[in-house]
Amino acid sequence: MVHRLPLRPFPVSGAPSPTFAPILRPASSLHLYPRRSFTSTIMAGFKQEPHKLLVIPGPIEVSDEVLYANAHPSVSHMSADFSSVFGDCIRMTREVLYTTTAQPFLISGSGTLGWDQVAANLVESGEHVLVLNSGYFGDSFAECLKVYGANVDEIRAPFGAAATLPDVEKAVLSKKYKIVAFTHVDTSTGVLSDAKGIAETVKRVSPETLVVMDSVCSVASEEIRMDDWRIDVVLTASQKGLGTPPGLSILAASEQAMKVFENRSTPPASYYASWKKWLPIMQSYEKGSAAYFATPPVNLIYAYHVSLTQITKQSPSLEERFKLHKEASQRVKGAAAELGLEQLPLDPAFAANGMTAIYLPPGVAASDLIPRLLKRDVVVAGGLHKDHKEKYFRIGHMGVTVVDKSRGDIDKIIAAMKDSVAEALASKKTA
Amino acid sequence: MVHRLPLRPFPVSGAPSPTFAPILRPASSLHLYPRRSFTSTIMAGFKQEPHKLLVIPGPIEVSDEVLYANAHPSVSHMSADFSSVFGDCIRMTREVLYTTTAQPFLISGSGTLGWDQVAANLVESGEHVLVLNSGYFGDSFAECLKVYGANVDEIRAPFGAAATLPDVEKAVLSKKYKIVAFTHVDTSTGVLSDAKGIAETVKRVSPETLVVMDSVCSVASEEIRMDDWRIDVVLTASQKGLGTPPGLSILAASEQAMKVFENRSTPPASYYASWKKWLPIMQSYEKGSAAYFATPPVNLIYAYHVSLTQITKQSPSLEERFKLHKEASQRVKGAAAELGLEQLPLDPAFAANGMTAIYLPPGVAASDLIPRLLKRDVVVAGGLHKDHKEKYFRIGHMGVTVVDKSRGDIDKIIAAMKDSVAEALASKKTA
């Protein structure tokens, strides 16, 4: 039986207001929703304000449809309408990660809150955790784990590299770790870790060890096969590949991780980040029924819903999205190489597809270059890694910037980079 | 010298885009901004979609201007434009609380995160905390404090009441408490605590004890004089009296509280909620310079900025707002009394001005009444207190619903309540 249901979440302007009334539907009916027409029919009127092109490695450019959903009229977090949207978000989060069994958690907060979720729910005081450190975010994740009592060992990769699989194997053979944690794409360096290889190595040597991946800068821009690769935790945030404004901590935990959580001998070491609190809430919303622990970021959930719908139900497909990110990445990286600029990642095979970290030309400071890009309405980011931040800059290429070619964002980035580098070098010569 | 600066944060549509370019201005120049014209000149085009009137005790109805700011194009959290807006938000948060010296923290998260902030930063394991419990939120705050190792004593008020000042005095005389915590308005019961009296009592008996007030359901709808009353912590969220979508944990800590924090003998017991991490970020943004710990909810900060501007810089004034909330509250409470319905708060002097909690008519269930209000496009909330939630319902009257009389929200609430109660009672008779 096919359910034909009214368009939601926005009513046609001026029509009698059917919005936010309880609409009953089976939890499995998501694919029956004619959401594809949502954009074209209802939102024709909304265009975001003209602005400079934001191509830092997150927050990224957001589509008009997503932004408009962020301006959704206030709705009760306990309403049937919101429950159904929240439930959809939980299901579509699984789709993006290619998992059918993991438990998503969608919690008001930044990506950083995902670390606290891992540390407070999966680690007990004194347990051993191995962090594969490929930059700034590895340092911080390790620090967070220690706050909650973990004994942290680290494999610190050279700047521009990630831990090698033999190093990981050796470490996991040498000690029983509760968790091996790594950053899929370290936003500070643009280094891409071999997620599949790391998980395969850890699970082969020590199947009980949980594989935890900080994917803040990789979900929806890099391929992640959570179930196939046996990743136990993927943690991310809304404002990067997921194409939504910042403010949502998004995490998915495997069945194995949830068992480890359930078998804790001590209670979770956080209140706000406690899965004891959040698990029943997520389960209830997924069944289409509201539940309360802390008020969810209602508007942002509507926005996330629109973005997830674009990613999982519309064209291009998720696989095509990964390809488009690779293509755009190659174009930006190629243009930098043509300018004689080197990338931070030492091995091109382990460079992110959603961002590029590039060394500045010799003699040119970030403050010589970044304002020249800004003058051309292109906003890029400076360095972030504590020891090297003055030496490089970063460009994000994720989401609509990559997927919607009609925007011409990649052309604009490349042209602005070429002109700005030439101008900066010329000003050095005349100086 | 008067700085005349371009309107921000939105450019005039179609004009060359000056938005998000660095604009230099002294940190103290907030009052020089011609923000008052922001609403009328720039946003004429945006109207939120028609929807049912949301009058639960938060999230509340939000103005078109605030919603439109929530649909702000993506901006770098490290940009000069955003830094200045964030700095303004910190300063205006102080204004709303009548404090010149407290340190605000604006962190991505729900109001609940404020409890973790208090528990993780101001309490060390084994220290004594007294919770004045006036409902559901007192229970939860106490539970949160215990997660972080506090020894919690409670004064549990009878249902519909708050702790009396003699009870508070007796308790504070009997034991040295690090903190006395209470809920200003318990959203589950609509009971208003005597914030001024509690703080006066505690500080008279035990000046070192910190007075912590959960003000999630009271900031900007109830008078709070943080400095005059010597409240050490006010914690709240964006989606109630502050008239912004949910997703921002807002807290202000007095100088005395910050000294207690600085003199901790153990590190803060949370990573994400650690003031060690957030204090330098808040200080930097207040000086107009971006700093990074975790990505702030950029769009929501723009939205909060617009709402704070409406509250602190526009008409009606903050004092007038409090009066308008009292008036609206009296109208709703009066209408309920005319219908023969009783309020939860036992003493009208200790009933909130931003919400009303009303017992259902005899023989009428929440499921008999609330859908009838919904049919009239008025969304109210059911009960929340665990022992009594089937017996009452709750109406929120905060923000634009109260302040913008041209909306007619209060009339609509009262008419819907009268008609729905009559209909529910009539259906009982015919059944």
Tab-separated table of N, CA and C in Angstrom, chain B residues 124-255:
chain	number	residue	atom	x	y	z
B	124	GLU	N	33.679	20.235	43.274
B	124	GLU	CA	34.684	19.172	43.256
B	124	GLU	C	34.115	17.995	44.040
B	125	SER	N	34.632	16.837	43.703
B	125	SER	CA	34.072	15.607	44.248
B	125	SER	C	33.957	15.669	45.776
B	126	GLY	N	32.805	15.325	46.294
B	126	GLY	CA	32.591	15.270	47.742
B	126	GLY	C	32.085	16.567	48.350
B	127	GLU	N	32.049	17.635	47.583
B	127	GLU	CA	31.578	18.908	48.142
B	127	GLU	C	30.048	18.920	48.300
B	128	HIS	N	29.603	19.784	49.190
B	128	HIS	CA	28.181	19.791	49.541
B	128	HIS	C	27.400	20.855	48.774
B	129	VAL	N	26.305	20.421	48.216
B	129	VAL	CA	25.425	21.319	47.466
B	129	VAL	C	24.012	21.163	48.006
B	130	LEU	N	23.332	22.289	48.148
B	130	LEU	CA	21.923	22.257	48.554
B	130	LEU	C	21.061	22.622	47.352
B	131	VAL	N	20.127	21.742	47.011
B	131	VAL	CA	19.200	22.025	45.909
B	131	VAL	C	17.817	22.319	46.493
B	132	LEU	N	17.286	23.493	46.141
B	132	LEU	CA	15.912	23.838	46.534
B	132	LEU	C	15.021	23.334	45.414
B	133	ASN	N	14.319	22.247	45.686
B	133	ASN	CA	13.643	21.506	44.630
B	133	ASN	C	12.172	21.900	44.534
B	134	SER	N	11.815	22.522	43.416
B	134	SER	CA	10.412	22.917	43.223
B	134	SER	C	9.784	22.217	42.021
B	135	GLY	N	10.325	21.069	41.610
B	135	GLY	CA	9.710	20.312	40.515
B	135	GLY	C	10.708	19.457	39.746
B	136	TYR	N	10.280	19.042	38.587
B	136	TYR	CA	11.029	18.150	37.704
B	136	TYR	C	12.472	18.613	37.508
B	137	PHE	N	12.650	19.918	37.298
B	137	PHE	CA	13.982	20.404	36.957
B	137	PHE	C	14.910	20.454	38.157
B	138	GLY	N	14.326	20.570	39.360
B	138	GLY	CA	15.124	20.436	40.570
B	138	GLY	C	15.657	19.014	40.706
B	139	ASP	N	14.789	18.020	40.444
B	139	ASP	CA	15.222	16.612	40.476
B	139	ASP	C	16.402	16.402	39.542
B	140	SER	N	16.268	16.919	38.319
B	140	SER	CA	17.275	16.643	37.300
B	140	SER	C	18.592	17.359	37.600
B	141	PHE	N	18.495	18.595	38.057
B	141	PHE	CA	19.701	19.342	38.398
B	141	PHE	C	20.449	18.604	39.513
B	142	ALA	N	19.705	18.115	40.511
B	142	ALA	CA	20.331	17.365	41.602
B	142	ALA	C	21.033	16.120	41.061
B	143	GLU	N	20.373	15.439	40.136
B	143	GLU	CA	20.961	14.230	39.548
B	143	GLU	C	22.263	14.582	38.811
B	144	CYS	N	22.232	15.674	38.058
B	144	CYS	CA	23.428	16.097	37.329
B	144	CYS	C	24.572	16.404	38.294
B	145	LEU	N	24.291	17.107	39.354
B	145	LEU	CA	25.335	17.444	40.336
B	145	LEU	C	25.970	16.181	40.913
B	146	LYS	N	25.137	15.171	41.167
B	146	LYS	CA	25.655	13.912	41.735
B	146	LYS	C	26.575	13.197	40.750
B	147	VAL	N	26.257	13.271	39.447
B	147	VAL	CA	27.120	12.628	38.434
B	147	VAL	C	28.554	13.140	38.565
B	148	TYR	N	28.682	14.416	38.929
B	148	TYR	CA	30.016	15.004	39.034
B	148	TYR	C	30.559	14.956	40.466
B	149	GLY	N	29.939	14.146	41.301
B	149	GLY	CA	30.520	13.872	42.615
B	149	GLY	C	30.035	14.737	43.754
B	150	ALA	N	29.055	15.593	43.523
B	150	ALA	CA	28.564	16.439	44.612
B	150	ALA	C	27.783	15.615	45.631
B	151	ASN	N	27.881	16.016	46.896
B	151	ASN	CA	27.002	15.503	47.939
B	151	ASN	C	25.800	16.423	48.001
B	152	VAL	N	24.669	15.945	47.552
B	152	VAL	CA	23.513	16.824	47.393
B	152	VAL	C	22.499	16.634	48.522
B	153	ASP	N	22.172	17.725	49.193
B	153	ASP	CA	21.000	17.747	50.075
B	153	ASP	C	19.890	18.497	49.332
B	154	GLU	N	18.655	18.148	49.644
B	154	GLU	CA	17.559	18.838	48.974
B	154	GLU	C	16.538	19.336	49.980
B	155	ILE	N	15.988	20.508	49.680
B	155	ILE	CA	14.747	20.901	50.341
B	155	ILE	C	13.656	20.688	49.302
B	156	ARG	N	12.846	19.684	49.510
B	156	ARG	CA	11.797	19.374	48.528
B	156	ARG	C	10.515	20.078	48.945
B	157	ALA	N	10.154	21.059	48.155
B	157	ALA	CA	8.924	21.798	48.457
B	157	ALA	C	7.720	20.945	48.099
B	158	PRO	N	6.570	21.185	48.766
B	158	PRO	CA	5.341	20.485	48.355
B	158	PRO	C	5.024	20.834	46.896
B	159	PHE	N	4.321	19.947	46.214
B	159	PHE	CA	3.959	20.177	44.814
B	159	PHE	C	3.190	21.499	44.691
B	160	GLY	N	3.712	22.392	43.851
B	160	GLY	CA	3.053	23.686	43.683
B	160	GLY	C	3.658	24.789	44.536
B	161	ALA	N	4.725	24.451	45.270
B	161	ALA	CA	5.357	25.465	46.127
B	161	ALA	C	6.872	25.434	45.944
B	162	ALA	N	7.519	26.458	46.524
B	162	ALA	CA	8.983	26.518	46.525
B	162	ALA	C	9.454	26.533	47.973
B	163	ALA	N	10.742	26.295	48.170
B	163	ALA	CA	11.302	26.335	49.516
B	163	ALA	C	11.047	27.719	50.131
B	164	THR	N	10.737	27.747	51.418
B	164	THR	CA	10.527	29.033	52.101
B	164	THR	C	11.875	29.585	52.558
B	165	LEU	N	11.928	30.886	52.776
B	165	LEU	CA	13.189	31.494	53.207
B	165	LEU	C	13.637	30.989	54.584
B	166	PRO	N	12.723	30.805	55.549
B	166	PRO	CA	13.172	30.222	56.828
B	166	PRO	C	13.779	28.825	56.650
B	167	ASP	N	13.201	28.033	55.752
B	167	ASP	CA	13.773	26.700	55.485
B	167	ASP	C	15.182	26.828	54.911
B	168	VAL	N	15.342	27.767	53.999
B	168	VAL	CA	16.660	27.973	53.391
B	168	VAL	C	17.654	28.405	54.466
B	169	GLU	N	17.238	29.356	55.295
B	169	GLU	CA	18.137	29.867	56.335
B	169	GLU	C	18.574	28.747	57.274
B	170	LYS	N	17.606	27.942	57.676
B	170	LYS	CA	17.895	26.835	58.595
B	170	LYS	C	18.920	25.868	57.970
B	171	ALA	N	18.700	25.561	56.709
B	171	ALA	CA	19.596	24.611	56.038
B	171	ALA	C	21.004	25.185	55.904
B	172	VAL	N	21.090	26.445	55.547
B	172	VAL	CA	22.408	27.045	55.324
B	172	VAL	C	23.148	27.234	56.649
B	173	LEU	N	22.385	27.433	57.721
B	173	LEU	CA	23.008	27.528	59.054
B	173	LEU	C	23.514	26.171	59.527
B	174	SER	N	22.856	25.107	59.065
B	174	SER	CA	23.170	23.780	59.597
B	174	SER	C	24.396	23.146	58.955
B	175	LYS	N	24.770	23.598	57.783
B	175	LYS	CA	25.895	22.962	57.082
B	175	LYS	C	26.525	23.973	56.136
B	176	LYS	N	27.828	23.851	55.914
B	176	LYS	CA	28.493	24.749	54.970
B	176	LYS	C	28.324	24.181	53.554
B	177	TYR	N	27.592	24.893	52.738
B	177	TYR	CA	27.384	24.457	51.357
B	177	TYR	C	28.267	25.247	50.398
B	178	LYS	N	28.870	24.535	49.462
B	178	LYS	CA	29.606	25.199	48.378
B	178	LYS	C	28.638	25.987	47.495
B	179	ILE	N	27.488	25.375	47.244
B	179	ILE	CA	26.493	25.952	46.341
B	179	ILE	C	25.095	25.752	46.904
B	180	VAL	N	24.267	26.783	46.765
B	180	VAL	CA	22.819	26.586	46.884
B	180	VAL	C	22.238	26.809	45.493
B	181	ALA	N	21.565	25.800	44.980
B	181	ALA	CA	21.014	25.874	43.620
B	181	ALA	C	19.500	25.803	43.669
B	182	PHE	N	18.867	26.576	42.815
B	182	PHE	CA	17.400	26.510	42.728
B	182	PHE	C	16.951	26.848	41.320
B	183	THR	N	15.696	26.498	41.040
B	183	THR	CA	15.106	26.777	39.734
B	183	THR	C	14.245	28.025	39.874
B	184	HIS	N	14.532	29.037	39.089
B	184	HIS	CA	13.784	30.291	39.220
B	184	HIS	C	12.314	30.048	38.869
B	185	VAL	N	12.084	29.536	37.671
B	185	VAL	CA	10.738	29.085	37.310
B	185	VAL	C	10.866	27.621	36.925
B	186	ASP	N	10.255	26.733	37.691
B	186	ASP	CA	10.291	25.337	37.305
B	186	ASP	C	9.235	25.134	36.211
B	187	THR	N	9.733	24.821	35.000
B	187	THR	CA	8.847	24.723	33.829
B	187	THR	C	7.813	23.622	34.010
B	188	SER	N	8.076	22.691	34.914
B	188	SER	CA	7.117	21.594	35.111
B	188	SER	C	5.925	22.023	35.951
B	189	THR	N	6.095	23.060	36.765
B	189	THR	CA	5.020	23.445	37.689
B	189	THR	C	4.589	24.905	37.546
B	190	GLY	N	5.420	25.718	36.906
B	190	GLY	CA	5.109	27.151	36.832
B	190	GLY	C	5.320	27.879	38.148
B	191	VAL	N	6.008	27.220	39.085
B	191	VAL	CA	6.294	27.873	40.370
B	191	VAL	C	7.491	28.810	40.209
B	192	LEU	N	7.313	30.031	40.698
B	192	LEU	CA	8.368	31.048	40.673
B	192	LEU	C	9.020	31.103	42.045
B	193	SER	N	10.334	30.931	42.086
B	193	SER	CA	11.022	31.050	43.376
B	193	SER	C	11.358	32.514	43.656
B	194	ASP	N	11.547	32.818	44.928
B	194	ASP	CA	11.894	34.181	45.336
B	194	ASP	C	13.408	34.341	45.220
B	195	ALA	N	13.857	34.630	44.009
B	195	ALA	CA	15.296	34.653	43.726
B	195	ALA	C	16.023	35.642	44.625
B	196	LYS	N	15.460	36.832	44.721
B	196	LYS	CA	16.108	37.872	45.513
B	196	LYS	C	16.199	37.453	46.983
B	197	GLY	N	15.090	36.939	47.506
B	197	GLY	CA	15.044	36.536	48.909
B	197	GLY	C	15.992	35.370	49.200
B	198	ILE	N	16.047	34.411	48.305
B	198	ILE	CA	16.929	33.255	48.498
B	198	ILE	C	18.386	33.717	48.524
B	199	ALA	N	18.754	34.536	47.545
B	199	ALA	CA	20.145	34.997	47.480
B	199	ALA	C	20.488	35.823	48.715
B	200	GLU	N	19.567	36.690	49.119
B	200	GLU	CA	19.813	37.539	50.298
B	200	GLU	C	20.042	36.655	51.529
B	201	THR	N	19.190	35.635	51.684
B	201	THR	CA	19.286	34.743	52.841
B	201	THR	C	20.618	33.991	52.849
B	202	VAL	N	20.944	33.403	51.702
B	202	VAL	CA	22.179	32.610	51.628
B	202	VAL	C	23.397	33.495	51.886
B	203	LYS	N	23.460	34.634	51.245
B	203	LYS	CA	24.651	35.487	51.353
B	203	LYS	C	24.792	36.099	52.750
B	204	ARG	N	23.655	36.324	53.408
B	204	ARG	CA	23.712	36.857	54.779
B	204	ARG	C	24.309	35.824	55.729
B	205	VAL	N	23.884	34.584	55.581
B	205	VAL	CA	24.331	33.529	56.502
B	205	VAL	C	25.702	33.001	56.102
B	206	SER	N	25.924	32.867	54.800
B	206	SER	CA	27.138	32.181	54.330
B	206	SER	C	27.637	32.833	53.035
B	207	PRO	N	28.353	33.957	53.178
B	207	PRO	CA	28.741	34.729	51.982
B	207	PRO	C	29.598	33.943	50.989
B	208	GLU	N	30.289	32.912	51.444
B	208	GLU	CA	31.151	32.149	50.522
B	208	GLU	C	30.339	31.198	49.649
B	209	THR	N	29.138	30.879	50.077
B	209	THR	CA	28.313	29.947	49.306
B	209	THR	C	27.861	30.600	48.001
B	210	LEU	N	27.978	29.859	46.927
B	210	LEU	CA	27.563	30.372	45.621
B	210	LEU	C	26.064	30.136	45.413
B	211	VAL	N	25.402	31.146	44.927
B	211	VAL	CA	23.973	31.035	44.634
B	211	VAL	C	23.808	30.805	43.130
B	212	VAL	N	23.304	29.627	42.784
B	212	VAL	CA	23.183	29.219	41.380
B	212	VAL	C	21.711	29.120	41.013
B	213	MET	N	21.339	29.822	39.951
B	213	MET	CA	19.925	29.868	39.581
B	213	MET	C	19.720	29.315	38.179
B	214	ASP	N	18.929	28.235	38.105
B	214	ASP	CA	18.480	27.728	36.804
B	214	ASP	C	17.365	28.658	36.344
B	215	SER	N	17.682	29.431	35.313
B	215	SER	CA	16.747	30.456	34.838
B	215	SER	C	16.315	30.158	33.414
B	216	VAL	N	16.309	28.880	33.064
B	216	VAL	CA	15.975	28.524	31.684
B	216	VAL	C	14.624	29.120	31.297
B	217	CYS	N	13.667	29.050	32.235
B	217	CYS	CA	12.321	29.524	31.921
B	217	CYS	C	12.033	30.888	32.546
B	218	SER	N	13.076	31.684	32.792
B	218	SER	CA	12.777	32.991	33.404
B	218	SER	C	13.524	34.165	32.784
B	219	VAL	N	14.669	33.934	32.158
B	219	VAL	CA	15.435	35.081	31.643
B	219	VAL	C	14.623	35.811	30.575
B	220	ALA	N	14.502	37.105	30.749
B	220	ALA	CA	13.796	38.027	29.847
B	220	ALA	C	12.274	37.971	29.987
B	221	SER	N	11.773	37.056	30.834
B	221	SER	CA	10.347	37.118	31.146
B	221	SER	C	10.117	37.459	32.624
B	222	GLU	N	11.101	37.179	33.469
B	222	GLU	CA	11.030	37.562	34.888
B	222	GLU	C	12.203	38.491	35.187
B	223	GLU	N	11.981	39.425	36.080
B	223	GLU	CA	13.076	40.331	36.462
B	223	GLU	C	14.197	39.546	37.144
B	224	ILE	N	15.405	39.763	36.683
B	224	ILE	CA	16.594	39.184	37.327
B	224	ILE	C	17.628	40.298	37.448
B	225	ARG	N	18.030	40.605	38.658
B	225	ARG	CA	19.063	41.623	38.903
B	225	ARG	C	20.280	40.914	39.455
B	226	MET	N	21.066	40.368	38.562
B	226	MET	CA	22.150	39.464	38.968
B	226	MET	C	23.110	40.127	39.959
B	227	ASP	N	23.571	41.332	39.653
B	227	ASP	CA	24.534	41.996	40.542
B	227	ASP	C	23.883	42.428	41.850
B	228	ASP	N	22.754	43.128	41.753
B	228	ASP	CA	22.094	43.647	42.964
B	228	ASP	C	21.686	42.522	43.908
B	229	TRP	N	21.189	41.452	43.345
B	229	TRP	CA	20.688	40.368	44.190
B	229	TRP	C	21.797	39.394	44.616
B	230	ARG	N	23.003	39.567	44.038
B	230	ARG	CA	24.150	38.695	44.332
B	230	ARG	C	23.898	37.233	43.940
B	231	ILE	N	23.380	37.064	42.730
B	231	ILE	CA	23.251	35.713	42.166
B	231	ILE	C	24.594	35.389	41.499
B	232	ASP	N	25.161	34.212	41.790
B	232	ASP	CA	26.486	33.889	41.250
B	232	ASP	C	26.445	33.239	39.886
B	233	VAL	N	25.434	32.442	39.636
B	233	VAL	CA	25.313	31.845	38.305
B	233	VAL	C	23.860	31.942	37.852
B	234	VAL	N	23.679	32.477	36.664
B	234	VAL	CA	22.380	32.400	35.987
B	234	VAL	C	22.608	31.530	34.760
B	235	LEU	N	21.858	30.447	34.654
B	235	LEU	CA	22.000	29.604	33.468
B	235	LEU	C	20.667	29.532	32.757
B	236	THR	N	20.726	29.610	31.431
B	236	THR	CA	19.483	29.606	30.671
B	236	THR	C	19.722	29.042	29.272
B	237	ALA	N	18.733	29.206	28.408
B	237	ALA	CA	18.816	28.691	27.044
B	237	ALA	C	18.146	29.707	26.133
B	238	SER	N	18.307	29.508	24.829
B	238	SER	CA	17.885	30.525	23.877
B	238	SER	C	16.394	30.540	23.580
B	239	GLN	N	15.695	29.412	23.813
B	239	GLN	CA	14.381	29.222	23.191
B	239	GLN	C	13.184	29.649	24.036
B	240	LYS	N	13.429	30.314	25.163
B	240	LYS	CA	12.277	30.745	25.964
B	240	LYS	C	12.209	32.268	25.913
B	241	GLY	N	12.290	32.945	27.048
B	241	GLY	CA	12.126	34.395	27.034
B	241	GLY	C	13.078	35.107	26.089
B	242	LEU	N	14.168	34.474	25.745
B	242	LEU	CA	15.157	35.113	24.872
B	242	LEU	C	14.777	35.028	23.394
B	243	GLY	N	13.681	34.350	23.091
B	243	GLY	CA	13.041	34.496	21.785
B	243	GLY	C	13.840	34.041	20.574
B	244	THR	N	14.631	33.006	20.734
B	244	THR	CA	15.526	32.512	19.684
B	244	THR	C	15.279	31.006	19.566
B	245	PRO	N	15.518	30.400	18.412
B	245	PRO	CA	15.362	28.944	18.360
B	245	PRO	C	16.266	28.234	19.380
B	246	PRO	N	15.933	26.996	19.723
B	246	PRO	CA	16.757	26.260	20.689
B	246	PRO	C	18.121	25.869	20.119
B	247	GLY	N	19.103	25.680	20.995
B	247	GLY	CA	20.431	25.228	20.571
B	247	GLY	C	21.580	25.988	21.195
B	248	LEU	N	21.260	26.890	22.138
B	248	LEU	CA	22.328	27.660	22.765
B	248	LEU	C	22.186	27.592	24.282
B	249	SER	N	23.231	27.103	24.928
B	249	SER	CA	23.326	27.136	26.382
B	249	SER	C	23.948	28.480	26.755
B	250	ILE	N	23.242	29.227	27.598
B	250	ILE	CA	23.662	30.588	27.946
B	250	ILE	C	23.832	30.635	29.457
B	251	LEU	N	25.007	31.039	29.909
B	251	LEU	CA	25.277	31.048	31.345
B	251	LEU	C	26.082	32.296	31.668
B	252	ALA	N	25.840	32.873	32.835
B	252	ALA	CA	26.681	33.977	33.302
B	252	ALA	C	27.149	33.647	34.712
B	253	ALA	N	28.449	33.831	34.958
B	253	ALA	CA	29.039	33.499	36.255
B	253	ALA	C	29.637	34.761	36.875
B	254	SER	N	29.323	34.991	38.142
B	254	SER	CA	29.810	36.183	38.857
B	254	SER	C	31.322	36.125	39.053
B	255	GLU	N	31.888	37.252	39.448
B	255	GLU	CA	33.327	37.263	39.756
B	255	GLU	C	33.648	36.278	40.877
